[in-house]
Amino acid sequence: HDRRGRPLTVMAHRDGDGFVRCTCGLDHWGRHGAAGLLLVRLDMNEPHVLLQLRAGWTHGGGTWALHGGERDSREDVRDAALREAQEEVGIDPTRVSVVHVFGDDHGNWRYDTVIATSTDDAGAYAANHESSNIEWVPLDLAARY
């Protein structure tokens, strides 16, 4: 449990765990691709997005990013993004509405960003050891992170 008594998520091994050497020349996490959630909170004075400071030991550690990760072979991109958001930042998938999916196809690997909205905090908290911090950031400032 975290310091507020909320449960921390224990991650199970999935068949998508592992790196892929992409045709772009980089190694990407997710043998079946990866997905993340861009969650836009609409109940504040202006739209905010939820960002995660990735723990130093993770792929891309020490950077602010969307919460996301590998896609299991039996998951569609929507389910993968919502599962990752629940595991990493405690998002309750019943409190978000998916509005669009943006795919970045690299040929032998792809990353899908699932764009969703919420009208509250959707239960967000740093739910596992992959998150050093989370923050709701005004949409127009997110690129600075």
PDB file of C-alpha atoms in Angstrom:
ATOM      1  CA  HIS A   1       0.000   0.000   0.000  1.00  0.00           C
ATOM      2  CA  ASP A   2       1.097   3.575  -0.589  1.00  0.00           C
ATOM      3  CA  ARG A   3       1.393   6.141   2.215  1.00  0.00           C
ATOM      4  CA  ARG A   4      -2.336   6.898   1.949  1.00  0.00           C
ATOM      5  CA  GLY A   5      -3.280   3.222   2.278  1.00  0.00           C
ATOM      6  CA  ARG A   6      -4.153   2.705  -1.393  1.00  0.00           C
ATOM      7  CA  PRO A   7      -3.096  -0.662  -2.839  1.00  0.00           C
ATOM      8  CA  LEU A   8       0.005  -0.848  -4.999  1.00  0.00           C
ATOM      9  CA  THR A   9      -0.367  -2.893  -8.163  1.00  0.00           C
ATOM     10  CA  VAL A  10       1.617  -6.101  -8.562  1.00  0.00           C
ATOM     11  CA  MET A  11       2.470  -6.616 -12.223  1.00  0.00           C
ATOM     12  CA  ALA A  12       2.252 -10.040 -13.799  1.00  0.00           C
ATOM     13  CA  HIS A  13       4.530 -11.294 -16.558  1.00  0.00           C
ATOM     14  CA  ARG A  14       2.856 -10.885 -19.960  1.00  0.00           C
ATOM     15  CA  ASP A  15       3.677 -12.402 -23.328  1.00  0.00           C
ATOM     16  CA  GLY A  16       4.385  -8.910 -24.698  1.00  0.00           C
ATOM     17  CA  ASP A  17       7.258  -8.290 -22.277  1.00  0.00           C
ATOM     18  CA  GLY A  18      10.504  -7.713 -24.149  1.00  0.00           C
ATOM     19  CA  PHE A  19      12.224  -5.328 -26.521  1.00  0.00           C
ATOM     20  CA  VAL A  20      11.865  -5.193 -30.306  1.00  0.00           C
ATOM     21  CA  ARG A  21      14.586  -3.851 -32.613  1.00  0.00           C
ATOM     22  CA  CYS A  22      12.484  -1.492 -34.677  1.00  0.00           C
ATOM     23  CA  THR A  23      12.998  -0.739 -38.360  1.00  0.00           C
ATOM     24  CA  CYS A  24      13.697   2.849 -37.214  1.00  0.00           C
ATOM     25  CA  GLY A  25      16.884   1.527 -35.566  1.00  0.00           C
ATOM     26  CA  LEU A  26      15.774   1.875 -31.936  1.00  0.00           C
ATOM     27  CA  ASP A  27      14.823  -0.720 -29.355  1.00  0.00           C
ATOM     28  CA  HIS A  28      11.202  -0.380 -28.230  1.00  0.00           C
ATOM     29  CA  TRP A  29       9.462  -2.099 -25.318  1.00  0.00           C
ATOM     30  CA  GLY A  30       6.632  -4.464 -26.228  1.00  0.00           C
ATOM     31  CA  ARG A  31       6.952  -7.557 -28.402  1.00  0.00           C
ATOM     32  CA  HIS A  32       3.411  -6.936 -29.724  1.00  0.00           C
ATOM     33  CA  GLY A  33       3.644  -3.161 -29.675  1.00  0.00           C
ATOM     34  CA  ALA A  34       2.717  -0.790 -26.889  1.00  0.00           C
ATOM     35  CA  ALA A  35      -0.093   1.523 -25.884  1.00  0.00           C
ATOM     36  CA  GLY A  36      -0.553   4.471 -23.575  1.00  0.00           C
ATOM     37  CA  LEU A  37      -3.374   6.639 -22.286  1.00  0.00           C
ATOM     38  CA  LEU A  38      -3.588  10.379 -22.865  1.00  0.00           C
ATOM     39  CA  LEU A  39      -6.184  11.292 -20.252  1.00  0.00           C
ATOM     40  CA  VAL A  40      -7.694  14.777 -20.496  1.00  0.00           C
ATOM     41  CA  ARG A  41      -9.429  16.037 -17.380  1.00  0.00           C
ATOM     42  CA  LEU A  42     -12.313  18.365 -18.230  1.00  0.00           C
ATOM     43  CA  ASP A  43     -13.595  19.449 -14.793  1.00  0.00           C
ATOM     44  CA  MET A  44     -10.859  21.980 -14.060  1.00  0.00           C
ATOM     45  CA  ASN A  45     -10.622  25.643 -15.105  1.00  0.00           C
ATOM     46  CA  GLU A  46      -8.859  24.468 -18.281  1.00  0.00           C
ATOM     47  CA  PRO A  47      -8.139  20.992 -19.707  1.00  0.00           C
ATOM     48  CA  HIS A  48      -5.359  19.128 -17.863  1.00  0.00           C
ATOM     49  CA  VAL A  49      -3.551  15.913 -18.815  1.00  0.00           C
ATOM     50  CA  LEU A  50      -2.174  13.315 -16.443  1.00  0.00           C
ATOM     51  CA  LEU A  51       1.588  12.817 -16.727  1.00  0.00           C
ATOM     52  CA  GLN A  52       3.790  10.291 -14.964  1.00  0.00           C
ATOM     53  CA  LEU A  53       7.402  10.778 -13.902  1.00  0.00           C
ATOM     54  CA  ARG A  54       8.874   7.403 -14.842  1.00  0.00           C
ATOM     55  CA  ALA A  55      11.025   5.767 -12.179  1.00  0.00           C
ATOM     56  CA  GLY A  56      14.745   5.910 -12.926  1.00  0.00           C
ATOM     57  CA  TRP A  57      15.091   2.156 -13.512  1.00  0.00           C
ATOM     58  CA  THR A  58      12.374   2.003 -16.216  1.00  0.00           C
ATOM     59  CA  HIS A  59      12.756   2.405 -19.986  1.00  0.00           C
ATOM     60  CA  GLY A  60      12.859   6.195 -20.382  1.00  0.00           C
ATOM     61  CA  GLY A  61      13.327   6.606 -16.642  1.00  0.00           C
ATOM     62  CA  GLY A  62      13.500  10.087 -15.180  1.00  0.00           C
ATOM     63  CA  THR A  63      11.262  11.566 -17.869  1.00  0.00           C
ATOM     64  CA  TRP A  64       7.680  12.775 -17.771  1.00  0.00           C
ATOM     65  CA  ALA A  65       5.480  10.706 -20.048  1.00  0.00           C
ATOM     66  CA  LEU A  66       2.110   9.164 -20.605  1.00  0.00           C
ATOM     67  CA  HIS A  67       1.455   6.019 -18.638  1.00  0.00           C
ATOM     68  CA  GLY A  68       1.646   3.013 -20.900  1.00  0.00           C
ATOM     69  CA  GLY A  69       3.566  -0.051 -21.874  1.00  0.00           C
ATOM     70  CA  GLU A  70       3.617  -3.333 -23.730  1.00  0.00           C
ATOM     71  CA  ARG A  71       0.542  -4.837 -25.331  1.00  0.00           C
ATOM     72  CA  ASP A  72      -0.281  -8.474 -24.647  1.00  0.00           C
ATOM     73  CA  SER A  73      -1.009 -10.609 -27.723  1.00  0.00           C
ATOM     74  CA  ARG A  74      -4.609 -11.065 -26.570  1.00  0.00           C
ATOM     75  CA  GLU A  75      -5.311  -7.359 -25.932  1.00  0.00           C
ATOM     76  CA  ASP A  76      -6.547  -4.675 -28.231  1.00  0.00           C
ATOM     77  CA  VAL A  77      -4.867  -1.296 -27.891  1.00  0.00           C
ATOM     78  CA  ARG A  78      -7.721   0.236 -25.881  1.00  0.00           C
ATOM     79  CA  ASP A  79      -7.609  -2.549 -23.291  1.00  0.00           C
ATOM     80  CA  ALA A  80      -3.804  -2.414 -23.096  1.00  0.00           C
ATOM     81  CA  ALA A  81      -3.754   1.366 -22.523  1.00  0.00           C
ATOM     82  CA  LEU A  82      -6.450   1.188 -19.848  1.00  0.00           C
ATOM     83  CA  ARG A  83      -4.728  -1.754 -18.101  1.00  0.00           C
ATOM     84  CA  GLU A  84      -1.386   0.066 -18.085  1.00  0.00           C
ATOM     85  CA  ALA A  85      -3.020   3.245 -16.737  1.00  0.00           C
ATOM     86  CA  GLN A  86      -4.682   1.249 -13.981  1.00  0.00           C
ATOM     87  CA  GLU A  87      -1.433  -0.560 -13.085  1.00  0.00           C
ATOM     88  CA  GLU A  88       0.822   2.491 -13.140  1.00  0.00           C
ATOM     89  CA  VAL A  89      -1.346   5.407 -12.014  1.00  0.00           C
ATOM     90  CA  GLY A  90      -4.462   3.818 -10.513  1.00  0.00           C
ATOM     91  CA  ILE A  91      -6.907   5.007 -13.181  1.00  0.00           C
ATOM     92  CA  ASP A  92     -10.397   3.539 -12.788  1.00  0.00           C
ATOM     93  CA  PRO A  93     -11.341   2.641 -16.388  1.00  0.00           C
ATOM     94  CA  THR A  94     -15.064   3.058 -15.606  1.00  0.00           C
ATOM     95  CA  ARG A  95     -14.407   6.773 -14.965  1.00  0.00           C
ATOM     96  CA  VAL A  96     -12.942   7.589 -18.398  1.00  0.00           C
ATOM     97  CA  SER A  97     -14.434   7.871 -21.878  1.00  0.00           C
ATOM     98  CA  VAL A  98     -12.288   6.858 -24.839  1.00  0.00           C
ATOM     99  CA  VAL A  99     -12.685   9.338 -27.697  1.00  0.00           C
ATOM    100  CA  HIS A 100      -9.924   8.474 -30.181  1.00  0.00           C
ATOM    101  CA  VAL A 101      -6.903   6.260 -30.867  1.00  0.00           C
ATOM    102  CA  PHE A 102      -3.795   7.619 -32.571  1.00  0.00           C
ATOM    103  CA  GLY A 103      -1.435   5.001 -34.011  1.00  0.00           C
ATOM    104  CA  ASP A 104       2.270   5.485 -34.693  1.00  0.00           C
ATOM    105  CA  ASP A 105       3.171   2.567 -36.973  1.00  0.00           C
ATOM    106  CA  HIS A 106       6.875   1.763 -37.379  1.00  0.00           C
ATOM    107  CA  GLY A 107       6.371  -1.301 -39.583  1.00  0.00           C
ATOM    108  CA  ASN A 108       7.430  -4.101 -37.243  1.00  0.00           C
ATOM    109  CA  TRP A 109       6.359  -2.215 -34.094  1.00  0.00           C
ATOM    110  CA  ARG A 110       3.719   0.376 -33.204  1.00  0.00           C
ATOM    111  CA  TYR A 111       2.656   2.606 -30.355  1.00  0.00           C
ATOM    112  CA  ASP A 112      -1.000   3.491 -29.961  1.00  0.00           C
ATOM    113  CA  THR A 113      -2.081   6.482 -27.903  1.00  0.00           C
ATOM    114  CA  VAL A 114      -5.599   6.077 -26.574  1.00  0.00           C
ATOM    115  CA  ILE A 115      -7.105   9.514 -25.987  1.00  0.00           C
ATOM    116  CA  ALA A 116      -9.771   9.692 -23.294  1.00  0.00           C
ATOM    117  CA  THR A 117     -11.543  12.233 -21.103  1.00  0.00           C
ATOM    118  CA  SER A 118     -12.630  12.297 -17.476  1.00  0.00           C
ATOM    119  CA  THR A 119     -14.720  14.661 -15.399  1.00  0.00           C
ATOM    120  CA  ASP A 120     -12.770  14.019 -12.191  1.00  0.00           C
ATOM    121  CA  ASP A 121      -9.359  12.647 -11.163  1.00  0.00           C
ATOM    122  CA  ALA A 122     -10.390   9.107 -12.274  1.00  0.00           C
ATOM    123  CA  GLY A 123      -8.792   7.771  -9.086  1.00  0.00           C
ATOM    124  CA  ALA A 124      -5.246   8.708 -10.140  1.00  0.00           C
ATOM    125  CA  TYR A 125      -2.301   7.993  -7.822  1.00  0.00           C
ATOM    126  CA  ALA A 126       1.202   6.523  -8.219  1.00  0.00           C
ATOM    127  CA  ALA A 127       0.004   2.915  -8.138  1.00  0.00           C
ATOM    128  CA  ASN A 128       3.240   0.993  -8.632  1.00  0.00           C
ATOM    129  CA  HIS A 129       7.009   1.308  -8.535  1.00  0.00           C
ATOM    130  CA  GLU A 130       7.172   2.456 -12.184  1.00  0.00           C
ATOM    131  CA  SER A 131       5.887   5.895 -11.152  1.00  0.00           C
ATOM    132  CA  SER A 132       8.053   8.303  -9.158  1.00  0.00           C
ATOM    133  CA  ASN A 133       5.348  10.959  -9.328  1.00  0.00           C
ATOM    134  CA  ILE A 134       2.193  11.920 -11.198  1.00  0.00           C
ATOM    135  CA  GLU A 135       0.810  15.344 -11.979  1.00  0.00           C
ATOM    136  CA  TRP A 136      -2.231  16.871 -13.653  1.00  0.00           C
ATOM    137  CA  VAL A 137      -0.704  19.424 -16.041  1.00  0.00           C
ATOM    138  CA  PRO A 138      -2.508  22.135 -18.010  1.00  0.00           C
ATOM    139  CA  LEU A 139      -2.721  20.928 -21.607  1.00  0.00           C
ATOM    140  CA  ASP A 140      -0.847  23.933 -22.975  1.00  0.00           C
ATOM    141  CA  LEU A 141       2.125  23.253 -20.627  1.00  0.00           C
ATOM    142  CA  ALA A 142       2.406  19.491 -21.170  1.00  0.00           C
ATOM    143  CA  ALA A 143       4.998  19.752 -23.972  1.00  0.00           C
ATOM    144  CA  ARG A 144       7.388  21.476 -21.527  1.00  0.00           C
ATOM    145  CA  TYR A 145       7.502  18.300 -19.454  1.00  0.00           C
TER     146      TYR A 145
END
